[in-house]
Amino acid sequence: MFDALTKSAARNIFYGGSLAFLLIFVSLTAHSHYYVVNTSTAKAPITDGVVLGKHVWEKHSCINCHTLLGEGAYYAPELGNVFVRYGGDKDPAAARETIKAWMKAQPTHIEGRRQMPQFNLSEKELDGLVDFFAWVSKIDTQNWPPKVSG
Amino acid sequence: MKYESQKVALAYFIVALALFAVQVTVGVIAGYVYVAPNFLSELLPFNILRMLHTNSLIVWLLLGFFGAAYYLVPEESETEIHSVKLAYLQLAILVIGALGAVVGYVFRIHEGREFLEQPLWVKLGIVVGALIFLFNVTMTVLKGRKTAITNVLLIGLWGIAIFFLFSLYNPSNLSVDKMYWWYVVHLWVEGVWELVMAAVLAFLMLKMTGVDREVIEKWLYAIVALSLFTGLLGTGHHYYWIGTPSYWQWIGSIFSSLEVLPFFAMVLFTFNMVWKRRREHPNNAALLWALGCAVLAFFGAGVWGFMHTLHGVNYYTHGTQVTAAHGHLAFFGAYVSLNLAIMTYAMPYLLGRQPYNQVLNMLSFWVMSSAMAFMTFTLTFAGVVQTHLQRVLGQGYMEVQDQMGLFYLLRLGSGLVVVIGALMYLWSIFGPVKPELVERGSSAAPAE
């Protein structure tokens, strides 16, 4: 069968097929974009705090130790649902204080335990970060992760 | 070497290999931090180490691709490179960008999206460098002979540049951010990079086996068709749990399962060409790397990718050490081996020597490959343990990590062996030349 295929036929299949699949892919992502904005992330508004929190998250390259919705560095816990893990779905104020206190207490200096650096965040930045975690925890992720442990 | 301007590739390869040394060195340090977490925890925390490890990898692979293009395009197009000066200017821009990024990371100057941590000025530098490159290579191809190899290579390299533009888009909605982030990351390594890989492998097969160009180029088009037919919609396997619609679970599972096909086709292709070879090329080491590349890419990218790509499996394994296992062998098999193959092939010509230090070079292949395979096995075992304890039983992350110490120790050991293998490779390329030990039969057809 492969012998019957000519080089120019193979080339045309490559061009035509790739273009078709690219168009399908781009249309589906366009629909997904619309779905994300209007459905799966629509439960909570993107406030200034969330925007600041995402900026803080990126500024300190948190993704290169932690994972966020499963993507990142696998060296430290998943944080997509950290707000829920600290009970934020039931008592948001207490979860906020616990996360902020945790951030301030780093590093632990415990021998043999992975160390998180001290990032010296301002009160505003800490609140923004928690706003960001709270917002992320409300994304409809098709029930991922399977356990609250992340 | 038939064209004077191919010499440009030498500079690219040297810089790429220097960064390769940085990458594996930092990799071992990071592997050591897994075992002794207090090491460097304030001076160079893990997040900085990992940025250095991944970014130096990506940059050296890209520099290797650029070098490979500058080496093979003149031979394919049968003409000198459009502008040698531009090629060196491009390299200078990329080196300044890479050094700026590396030094900046150490001083905590970076952005914060995984793999795209380069500060904006470095990103823009990469875009400028890529534009110079594309202009230069496209002009060369346009004035010379057009072949399927340059054609596919160019489409791949244009794709790399176009999809990189999505790195400049960072929306405040995390789910939207992630969706387009994969336009760079997935559509690079499971899309257009495969075009570059297939084109370079086709070039190596053409030169080393002497099989008809018509046959090789037909294979090439078939392989890259499979790559994009499966890889584009295969992006869906990253859209399971980030807030995107549930239909991606089906699309992603089906198409990313098929992503194994182009890699299997590359195995069939390279082995078939070698079996049907019409000449005995003297550079056995380059042939070994080319065949090894296809096989290891099939296992690392293909089999290990498939292992956790079905959404029902991925629901439990997503973001565990299973992913790390796959990532390590996929990058090593597909892209590291590819670069080391073309460098092994081209270096003797670039330095005006007969193929040299081949025994050491081939030994370095076996040392590095076995160590990477071992690393992949240990991380896979670690990932399975982690998946069960954390994702099925619901134990806490840190508690589970404590159970995985033995695997991390074994991984560190295999990492050290990789560094030894890398040093052997570098020595075989740059070290002193001794008379060859291997006796070879006479060639049926003259080698190119």
Coordinates of C-alpha atoms in Angstrom, one line a residue:
Chain A
M1 CA 0.0 0.0 0.0
F2 CA 2.8 2.4 0.9
D3 CA 4.4 1.7 -2.5
A4 CA 1.3 2.9 -4.2
L5 CA 1.5 6.2 -2.5
T6 CA 3.6 8.8 -4.4
K7 CA 5.6 11.5 -2.9
S8 CA 3.4 14.3 -4.2
A9 CA 0.3 12.5 -2.9
A10 CA 2.0 12.2 0.5
R11 CA 2.8 15.9 0.4
N12 CA -0.7 16.9 -0.5
I13 CA -2.2 14.7 2.2
F14 CA 0.2 16.4 4.7
Y15 CA -0.8 19.9 3.6
G16 CA -4.5 19.3 3.3
G17 CA -4.9 17.2 6.4
S18 CA -2.7 19.5 8.6
L19 CA -4.6 22.6 7.5
A20 CA -7.9 20.8 8.2
F21 CA -6.9 19.6 11.7
L22 CA -5.5 23.1 12.5
L23 CA -8.8 24.7 11.6
I24 CA -10.7 22.2 13.7
F25 CA -8.3 22.8 16.6
V26 CA -8.5 26.5 16.4
S27 CA -12.3 26.5 16.2
L28 CA -12.6 24.2 19.2
T29 CA -10.2 26.4 21.2
A30 CA -12.3 29.5 20.2
H31 CA -15.4 27.7 21.6
S32 CA -13.4 26.6 24.7
H33 CA -12.3 30.2 25.2
Y34 CA -15.9 31.3 25.2
Y35 CA -16.9 28.5 27.5
V36 CA -14.1 29.2 30.0
V37 CA -15.0 32.9 30.2
N38 CA -18.8 32.5 30.4
T39 CA -19.2 29.1 32.2
S40 CA -16.3 27.4 33.9
T41 CA -14.7 30.4 35.5
A42 CA -17.8 32.6 35.8
K43 CA -18.6 31.6 39.4
A44 CA -16.4 34.4 40.8
P45 CA -15.4 37.7 39.3
I46 CA -11.7 38.5 38.5
T47 CA -11.2 41.3 41.0
D48 CA -8.2 43.5 41.3
G49 CA -7.1 41.2 44.1
V50 CA -7.2 38.2 41.8
V51 CA -5.2 40.0 39.2
L52 CA -2.6 41.1 41.8
G53 CA -2.5 37.6 43.2
K54 CA -1.7 36.1 39.8
H55 CA 1.0 38.7 39.4
V56 CA 2.5 37.8 42.7
W57 CA 2.3 34.1 41.8
E58 CA 4.2 34.7 38.6
K59 CA 6.7 37.2 40.1
H60 CA 8.0 34.7 42.5
S61 CA 7.9 31.8 40.0
C62 CA 5.8 29.7 42.4
I63 CA 5.1 27.3 39.5
N64 CA 8.6 26.0 39.5
C65 CA 8.1 24.2 42.8
H66 CA 4.3 23.9 43.1
T67 CA 1.7 22.7 40.6
L68 CA -1.4 24.7 39.8
L69 CA -4.2 22.6 38.3
G70 CA -1.6 19.8 38.0
E71 CA 0.9 21.8 35.9
G72 CA 4.2 22.9 37.4
A73 CA 7.2 21.4 39.1
Y74 CA 5.9 18.6 41.3
Y75 CA 8.3 19.6 44.1
A76 CA 5.7 21.1 46.4
P77 CA 2.0 20.7 46.9
E78 CA -0.8 21.3 44.4
L79 CA -2.3 24.8 45.0
G80 CA -5.3 24.8 42.7
N81 CA -7.4 23.6 45.6
V82 CA -5.3 24.9 48.5
F83 CA -8.0 27.3 49.5
V84 CA -10.5 24.4 49.9
R85 CA -7.8 22.3 51.7
Y86 CA -7.6 25.0 54.3
G87 CA -11.4 25.0 54.7
G88 CA -11.9 28.2 52.6
D89 CA -15.2 26.8 51.1
K90 CA -16.7 26.8 54.6
D91 CA -14.8 29.5 56.5
P92 CA -13.1 31.8 54.0
A93 CA -11.7 34.3 56.6
A94 CA -10.0 31.5 58.6
A95 CA -8.5 30.0 55.5
R96 CA -7.2 33.4 54.5
E97 CA -5.5 33.9 57.8
T98 CA -4.0 30.4 57.9
I99 CA -2.5 30.8 54.4
K100 CA -1.1 34.2 55.1
A101 CA 0.4 33.0 58.4
W102 CA 2.0 30.0 56.6
M103 CA 3.6 32.3 54.0
K104 CA 5.0 34.5 56.7
A105 CA 6.4 31.6 58.7
Q106 CA 8.6 30.3 55.9
P107 CA 11.2 29.0 55.7
T108 CA 10.8 26.4 58.4
H109 CA 14.5 25.5 58.5
I110 CA 13.6 22.0 59.5
E111 CA 16.4 19.7 58.6
G112 CA 15.5 17.2 55.9
R113 CA 12.3 19.0 54.9
R114 CA 11.8 20.8 51.7
Q115 CA 12.1 24.6 52.2
M116 CA 9.9 27.3 50.9
P117 CA 11.7 30.7 50.6
Q118 CA 10.5 33.8 52.5
F119 CA 9.2 36.1 49.8
N120 CA 8.6 39.1 52.1
L121 CA 5.2 39.9 50.6
S122 CA 3.2 42.9 51.7
E123 CA -0.1 42.5 53.4
K124 CA -1.8 43.6 50.1
E125 CA 0.2 41.1 48.1
L126 CA -0.7 38.3 50.6
D127 CA -4.4 39.2 50.4
G128 CA -4.1 39.2 46.6
L129 CA -2.5 35.8 46.5
V130 CA -5.3 34.4 48.7
D131 CA -7.9 36.1 46.4
F132 CA -6.2 34.3 43.5
F133 CA -6.2 30.9 45.2
A134 CA -9.9 31.4 46.2
W135 CA -10.7 32.3 42.6
V136 CA -8.8 29.3 41.1
S137 CA -10.5 26.9 43.6
K138 CA -13.9 27.9 42.0
I139 CA -12.9 27.0 38.4
D140 CA -14.9 24.0 37.1
T141 CA -12.1 21.5 36.6
Q142 CA -14.3 18.5 35.9
N143 CA -13.8 17.5 39.6
W144 CA -10.0 17.4 39.4
P145 CA -8.1 16.7 41.7
P146 CA -9.7 13.4 42.9
K147 CA -8.8 14.1 46.5
V148 CA -8.6 17.3 48.5
S149 CA -5.0 16.4 49.2
G150 CA -4.3 17.7 45.7
Chain B
M1 CA 31.4 20.1 4.0
K2 CA 30.6 21.4 0.6
Y3 CA 29.7 25.0 1.3
E4 CA 31.8 27.4 3.1
S5 CA 28.9 29.0 4.9
Q6 CA 28.0 25.7 6.6
K7 CA 30.7 26.6 9.0
V8 CA 28.2 28.8 10.8
A9 CA 26.8 25.6 12.3
L10 CA 30.0 25.0 14.3
A11 CA 29.5 28.1 16.4
Y12 CA 25.8 27.2 17.1
F13 CA 26.8 23.6 18.1
I14 CA 29.5 24.8 20.4
V15 CA 27.2 27.2 22.3
A16 CA 24.5 24.6 22.4
L17 CA 26.8 22.0 23.9
A18 CA 28.0 24.5 26.5
L19 CA 24.4 25.0 27.5
F20 CA 23.9 21.2 27.5
A21 CA 26.6 21.0 30.1
V22 CA 24.9 23.7 32.2
Q23 CA 21.6 21.9 31.9
V24 CA 22.8 18.5 33.1
T25 CA 24.9 20.1 35.9
V26 CA 21.9 22.0 37.2
G27 CA 19.8 18.9 36.8
V28 CA 22.1 17.0 39.1
I29 CA 22.1 19.8 41.7
A30 CA 18.3 19.8 41.6
G31 CA 18.3 16.0 41.9
Y32 CA 20.5 16.4 45.0
V33 CA 18.1 19.0 46.5
Y34 CA 15.4 16.3 46.3
V35 CA 17.6 14.1 48.5
A36 CA 19.0 16.9 50.7
P37 CA 16.4 19.6 50.7
N38 CA 18.2 22.1 52.8
F39 CA 21.1 22.3 50.3
L40 CA 21.1 25.8 48.6
S41 CA 17.6 26.4 49.9
E42 CA 18.2 30.1 50.5
L43 CA 21.0 30.9 47.9
L44 CA 19.4 29.1 44.9
P45 CA 16.0 27.7 45.9
F46 CA 14.5 24.9 43.9
N47 CA 12.4 27.1 41.7
I48 CA 15.4 28.9 40.4
L49 CA 17.3 25.7 39.8
R50 CA 14.4 24.3 37.9
M51 CA 14.1 27.4 35.7
L52 CA 17.8 27.1 34.9
H53 CA 17.5 23.3 34.1
T54 CA 14.4 23.7 31.8
N55 CA 15.4 26.9 30.1
S56 CA 18.9 25.9 29.3
L57 CA 17.5 22.7 27.8
I58 CA 15.0 24.5 25.6
V59 CA 17.6 27.1 24.5
W60 CA 20.3 24.6 23.7
L61 CA 17.9 22.4 21.7
L62 CA 16.8 25.4 19.7
L63 CA 20.4 26.5 19.1
G64 CA 21.0 22.9 17.9
F65 CA 18.0 23.1 15.5
F66 CA 19.3 26.4 14.2
G67 CA 22.8 24.9 13.8
A68 CA 21.4 21.9 12.1
A69 CA 19.4 24.1 9.7
Y70 CA 22.5 26.1 8.8
Y71 CA 24.4 22.9 8.2
L72 CA 21.9 21.1 6.1
V73 CA 20.1 23.8 4.2
P74 CA 23.1 24.7 2.0
E75 CA 23.7 21.1 1.1
E76 CA 20.0 20.6 0.3
S77 CA 19.6 23.9 -1.5
E78 CA 23.0 23.5 -3.2
T79 CA 23.8 27.1 -2.5
E80 CA 25.6 29.2 0.2
I81 CA 23.6 30.7 3.1
H82 CA 22.0 34.0 2.2
S83 CA 24.0 35.9 4.8
V84 CA 26.7 34.5 7.1
K85 CA 26.8 37.8 8.9
L86 CA 23.1 37.7 9.8
A87 CA 23.6 34.1 11.0
Y88 CA 26.3 35.3 13.5
L89 CA 24.3 38.3 14.4
Q90 CA 21.3 36.0 15.2
L91 CA 23.6 33.8 17.4
A92 CA 24.9 36.9 19.2
I93 CA 21.4 38.1 20.0
L94 CA 20.4 34.6 21.3
V95 CA 23.5 34.2 23.3
I96 CA 23.1 37.6 25.0
G97 CA 19.4 36.7 25.7
A98 CA 20.3 33.3 27.1
L99 CA 23.1 34.7 29.3
G100 CA 20.9 37.6 30.4
A101 CA 18.2 35.1 31.3
V102 CA 20.5 32.7 33.2
V103 CA 22.2 35.5 35.2
G104 CA 18.9 37.2 35.8
Y105 CA 17.3 34.1 37.2
V106 CA 20.1 33.8 39.8
F107 CA 19.2 37.3 40.9
R108 CA 15.5 36.6 40.8
I109 CA 14.8 38.5 37.6
H110 CA 12.2 36.5 35.7
E111 CA 8.6 36.1 34.8
G112 CA 6.5 33.3 36.2
R113 CA 4.8 31.1 33.7
E114 CA 6.4 27.7 33.4
F115 CA 9.1 27.5 30.7
L116 CA 8.3 31.1 29.6
E117 CA 10.0 32.7 32.6
Q118 CA 12.3 34.8 30.3
P119 CA 11.9 38.5 31.0
L120 CA 10.1 40.4 28.2
W121 CA 13.3 41.8 26.6
V122 CA 14.7 38.3 26.3
K123 CA 11.4 37.1 24.7
L124 CA 11.6 40.0 22.2
G125 CA 15.2 39.1 21.6
I126 CA 14.2 35.5 20.8
V127 CA 11.5 36.8 18.4
V128 CA 14.1 39.1 16.7
G129 CA 16.6 36.2 16.5
A130 CA 14.0 33.9 15.1
L131 CA 12.9 36.5 12.5
I132 CA 16.5 36.9 11.3
F133 CA 16.9 33.2 11.1
L134 CA 13.7 32.6 9.2
F135 CA 14.6 35.4 6.8
N136 CA 18.1 34.1 6.3
V137 CA 17.1 30.4 5.8
T138 CA 14.1 31.2 3.7
M139 CA 16.1 33.4 1.4
T140 CA 18.7 30.6 1.0
V141 CA 16.0 28.0 0.2
L142 CA 14.3 30.3 -2.3
K143 CA 17.4 30.9 -4.3
G144 CA 18.4 27.3 -4.4
R145 CA 17.0 23.8 -4.9
K146 CA 13.7 23.0 -3.2
T147 CA 13.6 19.7 -1.4
A148 CA 11.0 18.1 0.9
I149 CA 13.6 18.1 3.7
T150 CA 14.1 21.9 3.6
N151 CA 10.4 22.3 3.0
V152 CA 9.4 20.4 6.1
L153 CA 12.2 21.9 8.1
L154 CA 11.1 25.4 7.2
I155 CA 7.5 24.7 8.0
G156 CA 8.6 23.4 11.4
L157 CA 10.9 26.4 12.1
W158 CA 8.2 28.9 11.0
G159 CA 5.8 27.1 13.3
I160 CA 8.2 27.4 16.2
A161 CA 8.4 31.2 15.7
I162 CA 4.6 31.7 15.1
F163 CA 3.5 29.7 18.1
F164 CA 6.1 31.3 20.3
L165 CA 4.2 34.6 19.8
F166 CA 1.5 33.2 22.2
S167 CA 4.1 33.5 25.0
L168 CA 3.5 37.3 24.8
Y169 CA -0.2 36.8 25.7
N170 CA -0.8 36.6 29.4
P171 CA -4.5 37.1 30.3
S172 CA -5.6 37.5 33.9
N173 CA -8.0 34.5 33.6
L174 CA -5.8 31.5 34.6
S175 CA -7.8 29.0 32.5
V176 CA -7.5 31.2 29.3
D177 CA -3.8 31.7 30.2
K178 CA -3.2 28.0 30.4
M179 CA -5.1 27.2 27.2
Y180 CA -2.9 29.5 25.1
W181 CA 0.2 28.6 27.1
W182 CA -0.2 25.1 25.6
Y183 CA -0.2 26.7 22.1
V184 CA 3.5 27.3 22.8
V185 CA 4.4 24.3 24.9
H186 CA 2.4 21.5 23.3
L187 CA 2.3 22.7 19.7
W188 CA 6.1 23.0 20.0
V189 CA 7.2 19.7 21.4
E190 CA 4.3 17.5 20.1
G191 CA 3.8 19.5 16.9
V192 CA 6.3 21.6 15.0
W193 CA 9.4 20.3 16.7
E194 CA 8.5 16.9 15.4
L195 CA 8.7 18.4 11.9
V196 CA 12.2 19.6 12.6
M197 CA 13.1 16.2 14.1
A198 CA 11.7 14.2 11.1
A199 CA 13.4 16.5 8.6
V200 CA 16.8 16.2 10.3
L201 CA 16.4 12.4 10.6
A202 CA 15.5 12.3 6.9
F203 CA 18.7 14.3 6.1
L204 CA 20.8 11.9 8.1
M205 CA 19.3 8.9 6.5
L206 CA 19.7 10.4 3.0
K207 CA 23.4 11.1 3.7
M208 CA 24.3 7.9 5.6
T209 CA 22.3 5.2 3.9
G210 CA 22.3 6.4 0.3
V211 CA 18.7 5.3 -0.2
D212 CA 16.8 7.1 -2.9
R213 CA 15.7 10.6 -2.1
E214 CA 12.2 9.9 -3.5
V215 CA 11.7 7.1 -1.0
I216 CA 13.1 9.1 2.0
E217 CA 11.0 12.2 1.2
K218 CA 7.8 10.1 0.9
W219 CA 8.5 8.7 4.3
L220 CA 9.1 12.2 5.6
Y221 CA 5.8 13.5 4.4
A222 CA 4.0 10.5 5.8
I223 CA 5.6 10.9 9.2
V224 CA 5.0 14.7 9.5
A225 CA 1.4 14.2 8.3
L226 CA 0.9 11.7 11.2
S227 CA 2.6 14.2 13.6
L228 CA 0.2 17.0 12.9
F229 CA -2.9 14.9 12.3
T230 CA -2.5 13.5 15.8
G231 CA -0.5 16.3 17.6
L232 CA -2.8 19.2 16.9
L233 CA -6.0 17.8 18.4
G234 CA -3.8 15.8 20.8
T235 CA -3.4 19.1 22.6
G236 CA -6.7 18.1 24.1
H237 CA -4.9 15.9 26.7
H238 CA -3.8 19.1 28.4
Y239 CA -7.4 20.5 28.3
Y240 CA -8.9 17.9 30.7
W241 CA -8.7 19.7 34.1
I242 CA -8.0 23.4 33.5
G243 CA -11.5 24.7 33.1
T244 CA -12.0 23.8 29.5
P245 CA -15.1 21.8 28.2
S246 CA -15.4 18.1 28.9
Y247 CA -15.4 17.2 25.2
W248 CA -11.6 17.5 25.3
Q249 CA -11.6 14.3 27.4
W250 CA -12.6 12.3 24.3
I251 CA -10.8 14.3 21.7
G252 CA -7.6 14.4 23.8
S253 CA -7.7 10.7 24.7
I254 CA -8.3 9.5 21.1
F255 CA -5.9 11.8 19.3
S256 CA -3.1 11.8 21.8
S257 CA -3.2 8.0 21.9
L258 CA -2.5 8.2 18.2
E259 CA 0.5 10.5 18.9
V260 CA 2.5 7.3 19.3
L261 CA 2.1 6.7 15.5
P262 CA 4.5 9.3 14.1
F263 CA 7.2 8.1 16.6
F264 CA 6.6 4.5 15.6
A265 CA 6.8 5.5 11.9
M266 CA 10.2 7.2 12.7
V267 CA 11.4 3.8 14.1
L268 CA 10.2 2.0 11.0
F269 CA 11.7 4.6 8.7
T270 CA 15.2 4.8 10.2
F271 CA 15.5 1.0 10.6
N272 CA 14.2 0.4 7.1
M273 CA 16.5 2.9 5.5
V274 CA 19.5 1.4 7.3
W275 CA 18.5 -2.1 6.2
K276 CA 18.2 -1.0 2.7
R277 CA 21.3 1.1 2.8
R278 CA 23.4 1.3 -0.4
R279 CA 26.5 2.6 1.2
E280 CA 28.5 2.0 4.4
H281 CA 29.0 5.4 5.9
P282 CA 32.1 5.7 8.1
N283 CA 30.3 7.6 10.9
N284 CA 28.8 4.7 12.9
A285 CA 28.4 6.9 15.9
A286 CA 26.0 9.3 14.1
L287 CA 24.0 6.3 12.8
L288 CA 23.7 4.9 16.3
W289 CA 22.5 8.3 17.7
A290 CA 19.9 8.6 14.8
L291 CA 18.6 5.1 15.4
G292 CA 18.7 5.6 19.1
C293 CA 16.8 8.9 18.8
A294 CA 13.9 7.2 16.9
V295 CA 13.7 4.3 19.4
L296 CA 14.0 6.4 22.6
A297 CA 11.6 9.0 21.3
F298 CA 9.1 6.1 20.6
F299 CA 9.4 4.9 24.2
G300 CA 9.8 8.3 25.9
A301 CA 7.3 10.4 24.0
G302 CA 5.2 7.6 22.6
V303 CA 4.8 4.8 25.1
W304 CA 5.4 6.8 28.3
G305 CA 3.1 9.5 26.9
F306 CA 0.4 7.0 26.1
M307 CA 0.7 5.5 29.6
H308 CA -1.0 8.5 31.2
T309 CA -2.8 10.2 28.4
L310 CA -6.2 8.5 28.6
H311 CA -8.4 10.9 30.6
G312 CA -9.5 8.1 33.0
V313 CA -5.9 7.4 33.9
N314 CA -4.8 11.0 33.7
Y315 CA -7.4 12.0 36.3
Y316 CA -5.2 10.2 38.9
T317 CA -1.7 10.6 37.5
H318 CA -1.9 14.2 36.3
G319 CA 0.9 16.3 37.8
T320 CA 2.7 13.5 39.6
Q321 CA 6.2 12.0 39.1
V322 CA 4.7 10.0 36.2
T323 CA 4.6 13.2 34.3
A324 CA 8.2 13.9 35.2
A325 CA 9.2 10.4 34.1
H326 CA 7.6 11.0 30.7
G327 CA 9.1 14.4 30.3
H328 CA 12.6 13.3 30.9
L329 CA 12.7 10.4 28.5
A330 CA 10.6 12.2 25.8
F331 CA 13.0 15.2 25.7
F332 CA 16.1 13.1 25.9
G333 CA 14.9 10.6 23.3
A334 CA 13.4 12.9 20.8
Y335 CA 15.3 16.1 20.9
V336 CA 18.5 15.7 22.9
S337 CA 19.4 12.6 20.9
L338 CA 18.4 14.2 17.6
N339 CA 20.8 17.1 18.3
L340 CA 23.6 14.9 19.4
A341 CA 23.0 12.8 16.3
I342 CA 23.3 15.7 13.8
M343 CA 26.3 17.1 15.8
T344 CA 28.0 13.7 15.7
Y345 CA 27.4 13.6 12.0
A346 CA 28.4 17.2 11.2
M347 CA 31.3 17.9 13.5
P348 CA 33.9 15.9 11.6
Y349 CA 33.1 17.8 8.5
L350 CA 33.0 21.1 10.3
L351 CA 36.4 20.5 11.9
G352 CA 37.8 19.0 8.7
R353 CA 38.5 15.5 10.1
Q354 CA 37.6 11.9 9.5
P355 CA 34.9 10.6 11.9
Y356 CA 36.8 10.4 15.1
N357 CA 36.6 9.1 18.7
Q358 CA 33.7 7.0 17.6
V359 CA 34.1 4.3 20.2
L360 CA 33.9 6.9 23.0
N361 CA 31.0 8.6 21.3
M362 CA 29.1 5.4 21.0
L363 CA 29.9 4.5 24.6
S364 CA 28.5 7.9 25.7
F365 CA 25.3 7.0 23.8
W366 CA 24.9 3.8 25.8
V367 CA 25.8 5.4 29.1
M368 CA 23.5 8.4 28.7
S369 CA 20.6 6.3 27.3
S370 CA 20.7 3.7 30.0
A371 CA 21.0 6.3 32.7
M372 CA 18.0 8.2 31.3
A373 CA 16.1 4.9 31.0
F374 CA 16.9 4.1 34.6
M375 CA 15.9 7.6 35.7
T376 CA 12.6 7.2 33.9
F377 CA 11.9 3.9 35.6
T378 CA 12.6 5.3 39.1
L379 CA 10.4 8.3 38.5
T380 CA 7.7 6.1 37.1
F381 CA 7.8 3.9 40.2
A382 CA 7.8 7.0 42.3
G383 CA 4.8 8.3 40.4
V384 CA 2.8 5.1 40.8
V385 CA 3.4 5.2 44.5
Q386 CA 2.5 8.8 44.7
T387 CA -0.7 8.3 42.5
H388 CA -1.9 5.6 44.8
L389 CA -1.2 7.2 48.1
Q390 CA -2.1 10.7 47.2
R391 CA -4.8 10.4 44.5
V392 CA -6.5 7.2 45.5
L393 CA -6.0 7.1 49.3
G394 CA -6.0 10.9 49.7
Q395 CA -2.9 11.2 51.9
G396 CA -1.2 14.6 52.2
Y397 CA 1.4 15.6 49.6
M398 CA 4.4 16.0 51.9
E399 CA 3.6 12.8 53.8
V400 CA 3.5 10.9 50.5
Q401 CA 6.8 12.5 49.3
D402 CA 8.5 11.1 52.4
Q403 CA 7.6 7.6 51.2
M404 CA 9.4 8.3 47.9
G405 CA 12.9 9.0 49.2
L406 CA 14.5 5.8 47.8
F407 CA 13.4 6.6 44.3
Y408 CA 14.8 10.1 44.5
L409 CA 18.1 8.7 45.7
L410 CA 18.2 6.3 42.7
R411 CA 17.3 9.2 40.4
L412 CA 20.2 11.2 41.7
G413 CA 22.5 8.3 40.9
S414 CA 21.2 8.0 37.4
G415 CA 21.6 11.8 37.0
L416 CA 25.2 11.5 37.9
V417 CA 25.7 8.9 35.3
V418 CA 24.0 11.1 32.7
V419 CA 26.6 13.8 33.5
I420 CA 29.4 11.3 33.1
G421 CA 27.9 10.3 29.7
A422 CA 27.6 13.9 28.7
L423 CA 31.2 14.5 29.5
M424 CA 32.2 11.5 27.5
Y425 CA 30.3 12.9 24.6
L426 CA 31.9 16.3 24.9
W427 CA 35.3 14.7 25.1
S428 CA 34.6 12.6 22.0
I429 CA 33.7 15.8 20.1
F430 CA 36.2 18.3 21.5
G431 CA 38.9 16.1 22.9
P432 CA 42.2 15.0 21.2
V433 CA 41.9 12.7 18.2
K434 CA 43.4 9.3 18.4
P435 CA 43.7 6.8 15.5
E436 CA 40.5 4.8 15.1
L437 CA 40.4 1.3 16.7
V438 CA 37.5 0.0 14.5
E439 CA 38.3 -1.6 11.2
R440 CA 35.6 -1.0 8.6
G441 CA 34.8 -2.6 5.3
S442 CA 35.1 -0.7 2.0
S443 CA 32.3 1.5 0.9
A444 CA 29.9 0.4 -1.8
A445 CA 29.2 4.0 -2.8
P446 CA 31.2 7.0 -1.9
A447 CA 30.1 8.6 1.4
E448 CA 28.8 12.2 1.5

